[in-house]
Coordinates of C-alpha atoms and ligand atoms in Angstrom, one line a residue:
X1060 CA 2.3 21.9 5.1
X1061 CA 3.9 22.3 8.5
X1062 CA 6.9 20.3 9.5
X1063 CA 5.0 18.4 12.2
X1064 CA 2.2 17.4 9.8
X1065 CA 4.7 16.4 7.2
X1066 CA 6.4 14.1 9.7
X1067 CA 3.0 12.6 10.7
X1068 CA 2.2 11.9 7.0
X1069 CA 5.6 10.3 6.5
X1070 CA 5.0 7.9 9.4
X1071 CA 1.9 6.4 7.7
X1072 CA 2.3 2.9 6.2
X1073 CA -0.9 1.9 4.5
X1074 CA -1.1 -1.6 3.1
X1075 CA -3.2 -4.6 2.4
X1076 CA -2.5 -8.3 2.9
X1077 CA -3.3 -10.3 -0.3
X1078 CA -3.6 -14.0 -0.2
X1079 CA -5.7 -17.0 -1.1
X1080 CA -8.2 -18.2 1.5
X1081 CA -6.5 -20.3 4.2
X1082 CA -2.9 -19.1 3.5
X1083 CA -2.9 -17.4 6.9
X1084 CA -3.9 -13.8 6.4
X1085 CA -6.0 -13.7 9.5
X1086 CA -3.3 -15.4 11.6
X1087 CA -0.7 -13.0 10.3
X1088 CA -2.9 -10.0 10.9
X1089 CA -3.4 -11.1 14.4
X1090 CA 0.3 -11.3 15.1
X1091 CA 0.8 -7.9 13.6
X1092 CA -1.9 -6.5 15.9
X1093 CA -0.3 -8.2 18.8
X1094 CA 3.0 -6.5 18.1
X1095 CA 1.1 -3.2 17.7
X1096 CA -0.5 -3.7 21.1
X1097 CA -4.0 -3.5 19.7
X1098 CA -5.1 -6.9 20.9
X1099 CA -3.8 -8.9 23.8
X1100 CA -4.2 -12.4 22.6
X1101 CA -4.5 -14.3 19.4
X1102 CA -7.9 -15.4 18.3
X1103 CA -9.4 -11.9 18.8
X1104 CA -9.9 -10.9 15.2
X1105 CA -11.9 -13.9 14.2
X1106 CA -13.1 -16.8 16.4
X1107 CA -11.8 -19.2 13.9
X1108 CA -14.2 -22.1 14.1
X1109 CA -17.3 -20.1 14.8
X1110 CA -16.4 -17.6 12.1
X1111 CA -17.7 -14.9 14.4
X1112 CA -16.1 -11.7 15.4
X1113 CA -15.0 -11.4 19.0
X1114 CA -17.3 -9.7 21.3
X1115 CA -15.7 -6.6 22.6
X1116 CA -18.5 -4.1 23.0
X1117 CA -17.5 -2.1 20.0
X1118 CA -17.8 -5.1 17.9
X1119 CA -21.1 -6.0 19.4
X1120 CA -22.5 -2.7 18.4
X1121 CA -21.2 -3.2 14.9
X1122 CA -22.8 -6.6 14.8
X1123 CA -26.1 -5.3 15.9
X1124 CA -25.9 -2.6 13.3
X1125 CA -25.0 -5.2 10.8
X1126 CA -21.9 -3.5 9.6
X1127 CA -18.7 -5.3 10.2
X1128 CA -16.5 -2.3 9.6
X1129 CA -14.5 -3.3 12.6
X1130 CA -12.0 -5.3 10.7
X1131 CA -12.0 -3.3 7.5
X1132 CA -9.2 -1.0 8.6
X1133 CA -6.9 -1.7 11.5
X1134 CA -4.6 0.9 12.8
X1135 CA -1.7 0.7 15.2
X1136 CA 1.7 2.3 16.0
X1137 CA 4.9 0.4 15.6
X1138 CA 8.4 1.8 16.1
X1139 CA 7.5 5.3 15.1
X1140 CA 5.2 4.3 12.2
X1141 CA 1.5 4.4 12.1
X1142 CA 0.3 1.3 10.3
X1143 CA -3.0 1.1 8.5
X1144 CA -3.9 -2.5 7.4
X1145 CA -6.8 -2.6 5.0
X1146 CA -8.7 -5.8 4.9
X1147 CA -9.2 -7.5 1.6
X1148 CA -12.1 -9.9 2.2
X1149 CA -11.7 -13.3 0.5
X1150 CA -13.8 -16.5 0.9
X1151 CA -17.4 -15.8 0.3
X1152 CA -16.9 -12.1 0.8
X1153 CA -14.7 -11.7 -2.2
X1154 CA -16.1 -8.9 -4.4
X1155 CA -15.1 -6.0 -6.5
X1156 CA -14.5 -4.1 -3.2
X1157 CA -11.6 -6.4 -2.5
X1158 CA -9.9 -5.2 -5.7
X1159 CA -10.8 -1.6 -5.1
X1160 CA -9.3 -1.7 -1.7
X1161 CA -6.0 -2.2 -3.4
X1162 CA -6.4 1.2 -5.0
X1163 CA -6.2 2.8 -1.6
X1164 CA -2.9 1.3 -0.3
X1165 CA 0.7 2.2 -0.8
X1166 CA 2.0 -1.3 -0.6
X1167 CA 0.9 -4.9 -0.3
X1168 CA 2.0 -8.0 1.7
X1169 CA 1.5 -11.2 -0.2
X1170 CA 1.0 -14.2 2.1
X1171 CA 1.7 -17.6 0.5
X1172 CA 1.1 -21.1 1.9
X1173 CA 4.5 -22.8 1.5
X1174 CA 2.7 -26.1 0.7
X1175 CA 0.4 -24.7 -1.9
X1176 CA 2.5 -22.0 -3.6
X1177 CA 0.8 -19.4 -5.7
X1178 CA -3.0 -19.9 -5.7
X1179 CA -5.8 -18.4 -7.8
X1180 CA -6.9 -15.5 -5.7
X1181 CA -3.4 -14.4 -4.8
X1182 CA -2.7 -14.2 -8.5
X1183 CA -5.8 -12.0 -9.2
X1184 CA -4.9 -9.6 -6.4
X1185 CA -1.3 -9.6 -7.3
X1186 CA -2.1 -8.5 -10.8
X1187 CA -4.0 -5.5 -9.5
X1188 CA -1.0 -4.5 -7.3
X1189 CA 1.3 -5.0 -10.2
X1190 CA -0.7 -2.8 -12.4
X1191 CA -0.4 0.0 -9.8
X1192 CA 3.4 -0.5 -9.5
X1193 CA 3.3 -0.6 -5.7
X1194 CA 5.9 -2.5 -3.6
X1195 CA 4.9 -6.0 -2.8
X1196 CA 6.4 -7.9 0.1
X1197 CA 6.1 -11.7 0.2
X1198 CA 5.7 -13.7 3.3
X1199 CA 5.9 -17.5 2.7
X1200 CA 4.0 -18.9 5.5
X1201 CA 3.6 -22.3 7.4
X1202 CA 7.3 -23.1 7.4
X1203 CA 6.5 -25.2 10.5
X1204 CA 4.9 -27.6 8.1
X1205 CA 6.4 -29.6 5.3
X1206 CA 5.9 -27.6 2.1
X1207 CA 7.4 -27.1 -1.3
X1208 CA 11.2 -26.5 -1.4
X1209 CA 12.2 -22.9 -1.0
X1210 CA 14.0 -22.7 -4.3
X1211 CA 10.9 -24.1 -6.0
X1212 CA 8.7 -21.4 -4.4
X1213 CA 11.0 -18.7 -5.6
X1214 CA 10.9 -20.2 -9.1
X1215 CA 7.1 -20.1 -8.9
X1216 CA 7.1 -16.4 -8.0
X1217 CA 9.1 -15.6 -11.0
X1218 CA 7.4 -18.0 -13.4
X1219 CA 3.8 -17.8 -12.4
X1220 CA 3.7 -14.1 -11.3
X1221 CA 6.6 -12.8 -13.4
X1222 CA 8.1 -10.9 -10.5
X1223 CA 11.8 -11.0 -9.5
X1224 CA 12.4 -12.0 -5.9
X1225 CA 15.0 -11.5 -3.3
X1226 CA 14.9 -13.7 -0.3
X1227 CA 15.6 -11.6 2.8
X1228 CA 15.9 -14.8 4.9
X1229 CA 16.3 -18.5 4.2
X1230 CA 14.8 -21.4 6.1
X1231 CA 17.1 -23.8 7.9
X1232 CA 15.1 -27.0 7.7
X1233 CA 11.3 -27.2 7.4
X1234 CA 8.3 -28.7 9.1
X1235 CA 9.2 -30.8 12.1
X1236 CA 12.9 -30.1 11.2
X1237 CA 12.6 -26.4 11.1
X1238 CA 15.6 -25.0 13.0
X1239 CA 15.6 -21.4 12.1
X1240 CA 16.0 -18.7 9.6
X1241 CA 19.2 -17.4 8.1
X1242 CA 18.6 -13.7 7.9
X1243 CA 20.5 -12.4 4.9
X1244 CA 19.5 -8.8 5.5
X1245 CA 20.2 -8.4 9.2
X1246 CA 23.1 -10.9 9.1
X1247 CA 21.9 -13.1 11.9
X1248 CA 20.4 -16.5 12.3
X1249 CA 17.1 -16.6 14.1
X1250 CA 16.7 -19.9 15.9
X1251 CA 13.3 -21.7 16.2
X1252 CA 12.0 -22.8 19.6
X1253 CA 15.0 -21.8 21.7
X1254 CA 15.0 -19.6 24.9
X1255 CA 14.6 -16.0 24.0
X1256 CA 18.2 -15.1 25.0
X1257 CA 19.6 -17.6 22.5
X1258 CA 17.3 -16.7 19.6
X1259 CA 19.7 -14.6 17.5
X1260 CA 23.1 -15.8 16.5
X1261 CA 25.4 -13.3 14.8
X1262 CA 27.1 -13.9 11.5
X1263 CA 30.7 -13.1 10.8
X1264 CA 32.3 -11.6 7.7
X1265 CA 32.1 -14.8 5.7
X1266 CA 28.5 -15.3 6.5
X1267 CA 29.2 -18.1 8.9
X1268 CA 28.3 -18.1 12.6
X1269 CA 30.5 -15.9 14.6
X1270 CA 30.6 -18.1 17.7
X1271 CA 30.6 -21.9 17.5
X1272 CA 27.1 -23.4 17.8
X1273 CA 25.8 -27.0 17.5
X1274 CA 23.6 -25.7 14.7
X1275 CA 26.7 -25.8 12.5
X1276 CA 26.8 -29.6 12.6
X1277 CA 23.3 -29.9 11.2
X1278 CA 22.9 -31.0 7.6
X1279 CA 20.0 -28.6 7.3
X1280 CA 22.2 -25.7 8.2
X1281 CA 24.8 -26.8 5.7
X1282 CA 22.2 -27.2 3.0
X1283 CA 20.8 -23.7 3.8
X1284 CA 24.4 -22.3 3.4
X1285 CA 24.8 -24.0 0.0
X1286 CA 21.5 -22.7 -1.2
X1287 CA 22.3 -19.2 0.0
X1288 CA 25.6 -19.4 -1.9
X1289 CA 23.7 -20.3 -4.9
X1290 CA 21.4 -17.3 -4.4
X1291 CA 24.4 -15.0 -4.0
X1292 CA 25.9 -16.2 -7.2
X1293 CA 22.9 -16.8 -9.4
X1294 CA 20.0 -15.1 -7.7
X1295 CA 18.7 -11.6 -8.2
X1296 CA 20.6 -8.7 -6.8
X1297 CA 19.1 -6.8 -3.9
X1298 CA 17.8 -3.6 -5.5
X1299 CA 15.9 -1.1 -3.4
X1300 CA 14.7 0.9 -6.3
X1301 CA 13.2 -2.2 -7.9
X1302 CA 11.5 -3.0 -4.6
X1303 CA 9.9 0.5 -4.5
X1304 CA 8.7 0.1 -8.1
X1305 CA 7.1 -3.3 -7.4
X1306 CA 9.5 -5.0 -9.8
X1307 CA 11.3 -7.1 -7.2
X1308 CA 9.6 -8.6 -4.1
X1309 CA 11.6 -9.1 -0.9
X1310 CA 10.7 -12.6 0.3
X1311 CA 10.5 -13.6 4.0
X1312 CA 9.9 -17.1 5.2
X1313 CA 8.3 -17.8 8.5
X1314 CA 5.3 -19.1 10.3
X1315 CA 2.4 -16.9 11.4
X1316 CA 0.9 -19.5 13.7
X1317 CA 4.2 -20.1 15.5
X1318 CA 4.9 -16.4 15.4
X1319 CA 8.2 -17.2 13.9
X1320 CA 9.8 -14.6 11.6
X1321 CA 6.8 -12.3 11.9
X1322 CA 8.4 -9.7 14.0
X1323 CA 11.5 -9.5 11.9
X1324 CA 9.3 -9.3 8.9
X1325 CA 7.3 -6.4 10.4
X1326 CA 10.4 -4.5 11.4
X1327 CA 11.9 -4.8 8.0
X1328 CA 8.6 -4.1 6.3
X1329 CA 8.1 -0.9 8.3
X1330 CA 11.6 0.2 7.3
X1331 CA 10.9 -0.3 3.6
X1332 CA 7.2 0.2 3.1
X1333 CA 6.6 3.6 1.4
X1334 CA 5.0 6.5 3.0
X1335 CA 1.9 7.9 1.3
X1336 CA 2.7 8.5 -2.3
X1337 CA 1.3 11.0 -4.9
X1338 CA -2.0 10.3 -6.7
X1339 CA -2.8 11.1 -10.2
X1340 CA -5.6 13.6 -10.8
X1341 CA -6.9 15.9 -13.5
X1342 CA -4.9 18.8 -12.0
X1343 CA -1.7 16.8 -12.1
X1344 CA -0.1 14.7 -9.4
X1345 CA -1.5 15.4 -5.9
X1346 CA 1.3 14.9 -3.4
X1347 CA 0.6 13.7 0.1
X1348 CA 2.0 16.9 1.6
X1349 CA -0.1 19.4 -0.3
X1350 CA -1.6 22.1 1.8
X1351 CA -5.2 21.1 1.3
X1352 CA -7.2 18.0 2.1
X1353 CA -8.2 15.6 -0.6
X1354 CA -9.3 12.0 -0.8
X1355 CA -11.4 9.5 -2.8
X1356 CA -14.1 7.0 -2.0
X1357 CA -12.9 3.5 -2.8
X1358 CA -15.6 1.5 -1.1
X1359 CA -19.2 1.9 0.0
X1360 CA -20.5 -0.5 2.6
X1361 CA -24.2 -0.7 2.8
X1362 CA -25.9 -1.6 6.0
X1363 CA -27.5 -5.0 5.8
X1364 CA -29.8 -4.2 8.7
X1365 CA -33.1 -2.8 7.3
X1366 CA -33.6 -0.7 10.5
X1367 CA -30.5 1.2 9.6
X1368 CA -30.4 2.6 6.1
X1369 CA -27.1 4.4 6.5
X1370 CA -24.0 3.3 4.6
X1371 CA -20.3 4.0 5.1
X1372 CA -18.2 5.5 2.5
X1373 CA -14.5 4.6 2.9
X1374 CA -12.2 7.4 1.9
X1375 CA -8.5 7.2 1.4
X1376 CA -7.0 10.6 2.3
X1377 CA -4.5 11.5 -0.4
X1378 CA -3.3 14.8 0.9
X1379 CA -3.4 17.1 3.9
X1380 CA -5.4 16.5 7.0
X1381 CA -8.9 15.8 8.0
X1382 CA -10.7 17.4 10.9
X1383 CA -14.1 16.4 11.9
X1384 CA -16.6 19.0 11.0
X1385 CA -14.6 20.4 8.1
X1386 CA -16.3 21.4 4.8
X1387 CA -15.3 19.9 1.6
X1388 CA -16.6 19.9 -2.0
X1389 CA -17.7 16.7 -3.7
X1390 CA -16.2 17.4 -7.1
X1391 CA -18.8 15.3 -9.1
X1392 CA -21.7 17.4 -8.0
X1393 CA -20.0 20.6 -6.9
X1394 CA -21.9 20.3 -3.6
X1395 CA -20.4 21.4 -0.3
X1396 CA -20.5 18.8 2.4
X1397 CA -19.7 19.1 6.1
X1398 CA -17.9 16.0 7.3
X1399 CA -19.5 15.9 10.7
X1400 CA -20.0 12.1 11.0
X1401 CA -16.9 10.1 10.6
X1402 CA -15.9 6.9 12.0
X1403 CA -12.7 5.4 13.1
X1404 CA -12.0 1.7 12.5
X1405 CA -10.2 -0.7 14.7
X1406 CA -7.8 1.3 16.9
X1407 CA -7.3 1.3 20.6
X1408 CA -10.5 3.2 21.2
X1409 CA -13.8 3.6 19.4
X1410 CA -14.2 7.3 19.6
X1411 CA -15.4 9.1 16.6
X1412 CA -12.5 10.1 14.6
X1413 CA -11.5 13.7 14.9
X1414 CA -8.4 13.9 13.0
X1415 CA -6.5 11.9 10.3
X1416 CA -3.9 12.7 7.7
X1417 CA -2.8 11.6 4.3
X1418 CA -2.4 7.9 4.1
X1419 CA -5.2 7.3 6.6
X1420 CA -8.6 5.9 5.9
X1421 CA -11.8 7.4 7.2
X1422 CA -15.3 6.1 7.1
X1423 CA -18.0 8.7 6.5
X1424 CA -21.7 8.0 7.3
X1425 CA -23.5 8.4 4.1
X1426 CA -27.1 8.9 3.2
X1427 CA -26.6 8.5 -0.5
X1428 CA -24.2 11.3 -1.3
X1429 CA -21.3 9.3 -2.4
X1430 CA -20.3 7.0 -5.3
X1431 CA -17.3 4.9 -5.7
X1432 CA -14.5 6.9 -7.2
X1433 CA -15.8 10.3 -5.9
X1434 CA -13.3 12.9 -4.9
X1435 CA -13.7 15.2 -1.9
X1436 CA -11.4 18.1 -1.2
X1437 CA -11.1 21.6 0.2
X1438 CA -8.4 22.3 -2.3
X1439 CA -8.9 23.0 -6.1
X1440 CA -12.6 22.9 -6.8
X1441 CA -12.3 20.8 -10.0
X1442 CA -9.9 18.3 -8.5
X1443 CA -10.8 14.8 -9.5
X1444 CA -8.7 11.7 -8.9
X1445 CA -8.1 9.2 -11.7
X1446 CA -11.1 7.0 -12.3
X1447 CA -10.9 3.7 -10.4
X1448 CA -10.5 0.8 -12.8
X1449 CA -13.4 -1.6 -13.5
X1450 CA -12.7 -5.3 -13.0
X1451 CA -13.7 -8.0 -15.4
X1452 CA -16.7 -9.8 -13.7
X1453 CA -16.7 -13.6 -13.7
X1454 CA -20.2 -14.5 -12.4
X1455 CA -23.4 -13.5 -14.2
X1456 CA -27.1 -13.5 -13.5
X1457 CA -30.1 -12.6 -15.5
X1458 CA -32.2 -10.2 -13.5
X1459 CA -35.7 -8.9 -13.8
X1460 CA -38.5 -7.4 -11.6
X1461 CA -40.8 -9.9 -9.9
X1462 CA -43.7 -7.5 -10.2
X1463 CA -44.0 -6.0 -13.7
X1464 CA -46.0 -3.2 -12.3
X1465 CA -43.0 -2.0 -10.3
X1466 CA -40.6 -1.5 -13.2
X1467 CA -39.8 2.0 -12.1
X1468 CA -38.5 1.0 -8.7
X1469 CA -36.5 -1.8 -10.3
X1470 CA -34.9 0.4 -12.9
X1471 CA -34.1 3.1 -10.4
X1472 CA -32.5 0.6 -8.0
X1473 CA -30.4 -1.1 -10.7
X1474 CA -29.3 2.3 -12.1
X1475 CA -28.2 3.5 -8.7
X1476 CA -26.5 0.4 -7.5
X1477 CA -24.6 0.1 -10.8
X1478 CA -23.5 3.7 -10.5
X1479 CA -22.4 3.1 -7.0
X1480 CA -20.2 0.3 -8.2
X1481 CA -22.1 -2.5 -6.2
X1482 CA -22.6 -4.5 -9.4
X1483 CA -21.9 -4.3 -13.1
X1484 CA -24.7 -4.2 -15.7
X1485 CA -25.0 -5.7 -19.1
X1486 CA -27.8 -6.2 -21.6
X1487 CA -28.5 -8.8 -24.1
X1488 CA -27.8 -7.5 -27.6
X1489 CA -31.2 -7.3 -29.1
X1490 CA -33.8 -7.7 -26.4
X1491 CA -31.8 -5.7 -23.8
X1492 CA -32.6 -8.0 -21.0
X1493 CA -30.6 -7.2 -17.9
X1494 CA -27.6 -9.3 -16.9
X1495 CA -25.6 -8.4 -13.9
X1496 CA -22.0 -9.3 -13.4
X1497 CA -19.8 -9.6 -10.3
X1498 CA -16.5 -10.9 -9.3
X1499 CA -17.9 -12.6 -6.1
X1500 CA -21.2 -14.2 -5.2
X1501 CA -21.6 -11.9 -2.2
X1502 CA -22.2 -9.0 -4.6
X1503 CA -25.4 -10.7 -5.8
X1504 CA -26.6 -11.2 -2.3
X1505 CA -26.0 -7.6 -1.4
X1506 CA -27.7 -6.5 -4.6
X1507 CA -30.8 -8.5 -4.0
X1508 CA -31.0 -7.4 -0.4
X1509 CA -30.6 -3.7 -1.2
X1510 CA -33.0 -3.9 -4.1
X1511 CA -35.6 -5.2 -1.7
X1512 CA -34.9 -2.9 1.3
X1513 CA -33.8 0.3 -0.3
X1514 CA -35.8 0.3 -3.6
X1515 CA -38.8 -1.8 -2.6
X1516 CA -38.1 -4.1 -5.5
X1517 CA -38.4 -7.9 -5.4
X1518 CA -36.2 -9.3 -8.1
X1519 CA -35.8 -12.6 -9.9
X1520 CA -32.2 -13.7 -10.4
X1521 CA -31.4 -16.5 -12.8
X1522 CA -27.8 -17.7 -12.7
X1523 CA -26.1 -18.1 -16.0
X1524 CA -22.9 -19.1 -14.3
X1525 CA -19.3 -18.4 -14.7
X1526 CA -18.3 -16.7 -17.9
X1527 CA -15.3 -15.1 -19.4
X1528 CA -16.0 -11.6 -20.5
X1529 CA -14.1 -10.2 -23.5
X1530 CA -14.8 -6.9 -25.1
X1531 CA -14.6 -6.3 -28.9
X1532 CA -14.5 -3.2 -31.1
X1533 CA -17.8 -1.9 -32.3
X1534 CA -16.9 -2.4 -36.0
X1535 CA -16.4 -6.1 -35.3
X1536 CA -20.0 -6.7 -34.1
X1537 CA -21.6 -9.5 -35.9
X1538 CA -24.7 -11.0 -34.4
X1539 CA -24.1 -14.3 -36.2
X1540 CA -21.2 -14.9 -33.9
X1541 CA -23.5 -14.9 -30.9
X1542 CA -24.2 -18.5 -29.7
X1543 CA -25.0 -20.2 -26.4
X1544 CA -21.2 -20.6 -25.8
X1545 CA -20.3 -17.0 -26.8
X1546 CA -23.2 -14.7 -26.0
X1547 CA -23.0 -11.2 -27.5
X1548 CA -24.0 -8.5 -25.0
X1549 CA -23.4 -4.8 -24.3
X1550 CA -22.1 -3.1 -21.2
X1551 CA -23.7 -0.1 -19.6
X1552 CA -21.9 2.2 -22.0
X1553 CA -23.3 0.2 -24.9
X1554 CA -19.9 -1.3 -25.7
X1555 CA -20.1 -4.8 -27.2
X1556 CA -18.6 -7.9 -25.6
X1557 CA -18.9 -11.6 -25.6
X1558 CA -19.6 -13.8 -22.6
X1559 CA -17.7 -17.0 -23.3
X1560 CA -18.7 -20.2 -21.6
X1561 CA -15.1 -21.2 -20.9
X1562 CA -11.5 -20.9 -22.0
X1563 CA -12.1 -23.5 -24.7
X1564 CA -14.8 -21.3 -26.2
X1565 CA -12.5 -18.3 -26.2
X1566 CA -9.8 -20.2 -28.0
X1567 CA -12.2 -21.7 -30.5
X1568 CA -13.5 -18.2 -31.2
X1569 CA -10.0 -16.8 -31.6
X1570 CA -9.2 -19.6 -34.1
X1571 CA -12.3 -18.9 -36.2
X1572 CA -12.0 -15.1 -36.0
X1573 CA -8.3 -14.2 -35.9
X1574 CA -9.0 -10.6 -36.8
X1575 CA -11.3 -9.8 -33.9
X1576 CA -9.4 -8.4 -31.0
X1577 CA -10.6 -9.6 -27.6
X1578 CA -9.8 -7.4 -24.6
X1579 CA -10.6 -7.7 -20.9
X1580 CA -10.7 -5.2 -18.1
X1581 CA -8.3 -5.8 -15.3
Ligands
G4P1236 P1 -6.9 -16.9 6.0 O1 -7.2 -15.7 6.8 O2 -5.8 -16.6 5.0 O3 -8.0 -17.6 5.4 O4 -6.2 -18.0 6.9 P2 -6.2 -18.2 8.5 O5 -5.2 -17.2 9.1 O6 -7.5 -18.3 9.0 O7 -5.4 -19.6 8.5 C1 -5.9 -20.7 7.9 C2 -5.5 -22.0 8.6 O8 -4.1 -22.1 8.6 C3 -5.8 -21.9 10.1 O9 -6.1 -23.3 10.5 C4 -4.5 -21.4 10.7 O10 -4.4 -21.8 12.1 C5 -3.5 -22.1 9.9 N1 -2.2 -21.4 9.8 C6 -2.0 -20.1 9.7 N2 -0.7 -19.9 9.7 C7 -0.1 -21.0 9.9 C8 1.3 -21.4 10.1 O11 2.2 -20.6 10.1 N3 1.5 -22.8 10.3 C9 0.5 -23.7 10.3 N4 0.9 -24.9 10.6 N5 -0.8 -23.3 10.2 C10 -1.1 -22.0 10.0 P3 -7.5 -23.8 10.8 O12 -7.4 -25.2 11.1 O13 -8.4 -23.5 9.6 O14 -8.0 -23.0 11.9 P4 -7.8 -23.2 13.5 O15 -8.8 -24.3 13.8 O16 -6.4 -23.6 13.6 O17 -8.1 -21.9 14.1

């Protein structure tokens, strides 16, 4: 790889923001885009109340086409780095794709609402990041409002998530009394709501203000100093290696809405966030600076507009560079594909993407060639990246064809959508009735829609609700254990598992059958 290309790859910072709905992910993203010069005013990414996307003409086209890829990947340059932010849809759009997106990033930013602490969806997404061992940066948001005490929030990170933390800054006051942030890393105090020229106060050797300032007389400042002393003595040590391995999270306090602490966060993040790392494959580790192009499909977005059948396959480039029109091999089929139609996501223009390098994400118009987890490359012919993990579904539906005469369409549709990773398939143990599983409601809606429009199959879906799926060993199968509260089913590889009604049913089962090992996917 040439020196220039190597430099370009090193400049990539590809990450996702993980959070629970309402913690402030959109607000934070907007601020980052503002700093990146991609948007000019806040409120552009999402018209909050209307829930609609803003109407620049690019987005209008997207809307008409029914694909909201616009916000799926956002790219901008900041202080010599090229930042790729991958969206992880929450709310009603939460799906397995949200998890899979985390397979395509090199680091994650975890946004936490200071008043709420660690919430359910954050925890789920965090687990996936943790499993990958990627660096996780924490932004504790909404400090302009009264929230939990900072020390309490740190304790929560360690106790609930089991990750060590190192506060990079510390709030001075909170809510209406927020006065600033004591920046331990840059050794300055950043004052809240003061004229720009007064914003930063330098710290001396002893960690106290260099020049006298009225702030010193405030009880909040004194309290912050005491807490920082406590952290210095009893807190975790700053350890860059642990940060890189995802074992210690640097914590930043701030307010996305007030745009306070966000720029410092971004600057520090860019400094620490890793450049594209190696990916495991069947030919050994593929480094970002290999001489050949390689990447994998981590998400397929179907077009919900029946007039446009095309789909977009999202590819994370793992090595080398992409040029529009280049030929690659799809390892699974051995087929050669010319990558003529590619699309760039939100950047400063909406031109078709001509060039991208390792770390970047490209969208390929797809007429049915790709499946999730596919590898494409112009390097070693047999190169296949590690399989993407499957995630334990939580919502289940019984599904059947409305018209019994159209079983063929129905089976073909189910088979293909399952293969593509849109939904997971299970069958009841004896009768082999179909049950589909998902991590988010949206997956069912997409499934129904695509069955109708792409496979001409009207389906009946009968919700069986939220279940806890736990796999068992084949030798432990005993049909007598199958009850309404613990239903024995098989997955699409014929592996046995129980769908438990709730946590209580799981525990009850464990008590009665201590020898049966229950396992979950991620
Ligand atoms: P999400 O993408 O994580 O779901 O959260 P989003 O950014 O949409 O923020 C959720 C709500 O929290 C929004 O209020 C937003 O304005 C508010 N918010 C975000 N960051 C901060 C912060 O630092 N301080 C305070 N006080 N509020 C913050 P909303 O009422 O739902 O929307 P809107 O009517 O204000 O637009």
